[in-house]
Short mmCIF file of C-alpha atoms in Angstrom, two decimals:
data_model
loop_
_atom_site.label_atom_id
_atom_site.label_comp_id
_atom_site.label_asym_id
_atom_site.label_seq_id
_atom_site.Cartn_x
_atom_site.Cartn_y
_atom_site.Cartn_z
CA UNK A 7 -15.04 -18.58 -5.04
CA UNK A 8 -14.29 -20.52 -1.80
CA UNK A 9 -12.15 -19.09 0.74
CA UNK A 10 -9.00 -21.42 -0.20
CA UNK A 11 -9.96 -19.79 -3.91
CA UNK A 12 -9.60 -16.31 -2.88
CA UNK A 13 -6.44 -17.29 -0.92
CA UNK A 14 -4.81 -18.18 -3.77
CA UNK A 15 -6.06 -15.73 -5.95
CA UNK A 16 -4.27 -13.11 -3.44
CA UNK A 17 -1.03 -14.66 -2.68
CA UNK A 18 -0.49 -17.60 -4.99
CA UNK A 19 -0.85 -21.08 -4.76
CA UNK A 20 2.60 -21.67 -3.91
CA UNK A 21 2.73 -19.06 -0.72
CA UNK A 22 -0.74 -20.67 0.14
CA UNK A 23 0.95 -24.21 -0.04
CA UNK A 24 3.53 -22.67 1.94
CA UNK A 25 1.41 -20.89 4.95
CA UNK A 26 -1.03 -23.42 5.56
CA UNK A 27 1.35 -26.42 7.04
CA UNK A 28 3.21 -23.78 9.27
CA UNK A 29 0.16 -21.94 10.79
CA UNK A 30 -1.68 -25.77 11.55
CA UNK A 31 1.55 -27.13 12.95
CA UNK A 32 2.19 -24.12 15.04
CA UNK A 33 -1.48 -23.03 15.77
CA UNK A 34 -2.40 -26.34 16.49
CA UNK A 35 -6.06 -27.76 16.20
CA UNK A 36 -8.70 -27.85 18.91
CA UNK A 37 -11.93 -28.62 17.67
CA UNK A 38 -13.76 -26.80 20.32
CA UNK A 39 -13.82 -23.07 21.75
CA UNK A 40 -10.89 -22.56 24.35
CA UNK A 41 -9.07 -19.81 26.00
CA UNK A 42 -5.67 -18.90 24.48
CA UNK A 43 -2.29 -18.20 26.64
CA UNK A 44 -3.30 -14.39 26.61
CA UNK A 45 -7.03 -14.73 27.66
CA UNK A 46 -8.79 -14.94 24.31
CA UNK A 47 -11.84 -17.22 23.44
CA UNK A 48 -10.29 -19.21 20.29
CA UNK A 49 -11.12 -22.33 18.34
CA UNK A 50 -9.70 -24.56 15.76
CA UNK A 51 -6.56 -23.08 14.49
CA UNK A 52 -6.29 -19.82 16.36
CA UNK A 53 -9.52 -18.61 15.05
CA UNK A 54 -11.33 -15.81 17.31
CA UNK A 55 -14.27 -13.60 16.86
CA UNK A 56 -17.30 -12.42 18.71
CA UNK A 57 -19.51 -15.38 17.19
CA UNK A 58 -17.39 -17.48 19.62
CA UNK A 59 -19.27 -18.89 22.41
CA UNK A 60 -17.82 -20.79 25.65
CA UNK A 61 -18.67 -24.19 24.81
CA UNK A 62 -19.15 -24.54 20.92
CA UNK A 63 -17.31 -27.83 18.99
CA UNK A 64 -16.05 -27.79 15.45
CA UNK A 65 -15.83 -30.43 12.55
CA UNK A 66 -12.60 -30.91 10.86
CA UNK A 67 -13.76 -29.41 7.90
CA UNK A 68 -15.16 -26.37 9.96
CA UNK A 69 -11.68 -25.71 11.32
CA UNK A 70 -10.15 -25.93 7.97
CA UNK A 71 -12.85 -23.36 6.82
CA UNK A 72 -12.29 -20.82 9.56
CA UNK A 73 -8.79 -21.38 8.86
CA UNK A 74 -8.98 -20.49 5.13
CA UNK A 75 -11.34 -17.47 5.88
CA UNK A 76 -9.25 -15.81 8.39
CA UNK A 77 -5.60 -16.67 6.30
CA UNK A 78 -7.85 -14.63 3.50
CA UNK A 79 -8.81 -11.92 5.87
CA UNK A 80 -5.30 -11.62 7.09
CA UNK A 81 -4.07 -11.60 3.20
CA UNK A 82 -4.80 -8.07 3.28
CA UNK A 83 -1.77 -6.97 5.54
CA UNK A 84 0.29 -7.67 2.56
CA UNK A 85 -1.29 -4.64 0.72
CA UNK A 86 0.81 -2.60 3.26
CA UNK A 87 3.86 -3.97 1.33
CA UNK A 88 4.81 -2.17 -1.83
CA UNK A 89 7.71 -4.65 -2.72
CA UNK A 90 7.64 -7.58 -4.61
CA UNK A 91 7.41 -10.81 -2.30
CA UNK A 92 8.53 -13.83 -2.87
CA UNK A 93 6.62 -16.85 -2.53
CA UNK A 94 8.24 -17.47 1.19
CA UNK A 95 8.16 -14.00 2.21
CA UNK A 96 4.37 -13.59 1.43
CA UNK A 97 3.77 -16.96 3.41
CA UNK A 98 6.12 -15.69 6.48
CA UNK A 99 4.57 -12.67 6.48
CA UNK A 100 0.84 -13.70 6.35
CA UNK A 101 1.70 -16.39 9.18
CA UNK A 102 3.14 -13.47 11.05
CA UNK A 103 -0.32 -11.37 10.64
CA UNK A 104 -2.39 -14.09 11.39
CA UNK A 105 -0.75 -14.35 14.77
CA UNK A 106 -0.28 -11.01 15.43
CA UNK A 107 -3.06 -9.08 13.74
CA UNK A 108 -2.81 -6.90 10.34
CA UNK A 109 -2.21 -3.48 12.22
CA UNK A 110 0.35 -4.92 13.98
CA UNK A 111 1.78 -6.69 10.56
CA UNK A 112 1.84 -3.16 9.02
CA UNK A 113 2.64 -0.86 11.65
CA UNK A 114 5.80 -2.96 12.82
CA UNK A 115 9.37 -2.11 11.86
CA UNK A 116 9.60 -5.24 9.85
CA UNK A 117 7.10 -3.63 7.58
CA UNK A 118 8.74 -0.73 7.47
CA UNK A 119 12.32 -2.81 6.62
CA UNK A 120 10.09 -4.23 3.98
CA UNK A 121 9.16 -0.87 2.10
CA UNK A 122 12.64 0.42 2.24
CA UNK A 123 14.04 -2.96 0.49
CA UNK A 124 16.02 -4.24 3.52
CA UNK A 125 14.65 -7.36 3.17
CA UNK A 126 17.48 -9.56 5.60
CA UNK A 127 16.27 -6.94 8.33
CA UNK A 128 12.88 -7.70 7.88
CA UNK A 129 13.32 -11.15 8.14
CA UNK A 130 14.91 -10.72 11.27
CA UNK A 131 12.38 -9.09 12.95
CA UNK A 132 10.35 -11.75 12.90
CA UNK A 133 12.71 -12.92 15.91
CA UNK A 134 11.90 -10.00 17.98
CA UNK A 135 8.30 -11.16 18.29
CA UNK A 136 8.21 -14.32 20.55
CA UNK A 137 6.61 -12.40 23.58
CA UNK A 138 2.83 -12.78 24.42
CA UNK A 139 1.12 -11.10 27.65
CA UNK A 140 4.54 -10.28 28.61
CA UNK A 141 6.30 -13.31 28.57
CA UNK A 142 8.36 -15.13 25.90
CA UNK A 143 6.64 -18.35 24.89
CA UNK A 144 8.76 -21.19 23.45
CA UNK A 145 6.16 -22.11 21.06
CA UNK A 146 6.21 -18.31 19.60
CA UNK A 147 10.10 -18.65 19.50
CA UNK A 148 9.96 -22.08 17.08
CA UNK A 149 7.21 -20.42 14.90
CA UNK A 150 9.22 -16.91 14.34
CA UNK A 151 12.30 -19.41 13.56
CA UNK A 152 10.13 -21.19 10.78
CA UNK A 153 8.45 -17.91 9.66
CA UNK A 154 12.53 -16.39 9.21
CA UNK A 155 13.47 -19.42 7.73
CA UNK A 156 10.44 -19.08 5.08
CA UNK A 157 11.32 -15.27 4.82
CA UNK A 158 15.25 -16.04 3.62
CA UNK A 159 14.71 -19.01 1.77
CA UNK A 160 15.32 -16.54 -1.43
CA UNK A 161 17.45 -13.95 0.08
#
């Protein structure tokens, strides 16, 4: 089973159709390795990992494969949610977890609010996660607004 099929099996086709455009838009695509705003060696759509080396280049197909594998890996973050989620909420929370990490998502006030049934409060928490390296980043403000809109669309 390829990574897209695994991701669809995990979160559903509709949620996949929602999350991929958001992540690709806000991550942007760089077909080579680069250093991100907080100093992490990164490639393509925000992929990080020990296999990356300075100077590597990637095809569009390799970048998409990295993204799908990364989203599949980060979809386990949704396992710490114990309530039913809409497709928009799955997509919003997966985009968020991909950006901040599974541990940060599962340990967040956002996840606690989800699990106590406070979905409006959980969606609102997204707007607080707009800092990287101690600085508020305009791109994160816009991304969190998009994630929050997906999260709130079915409230």
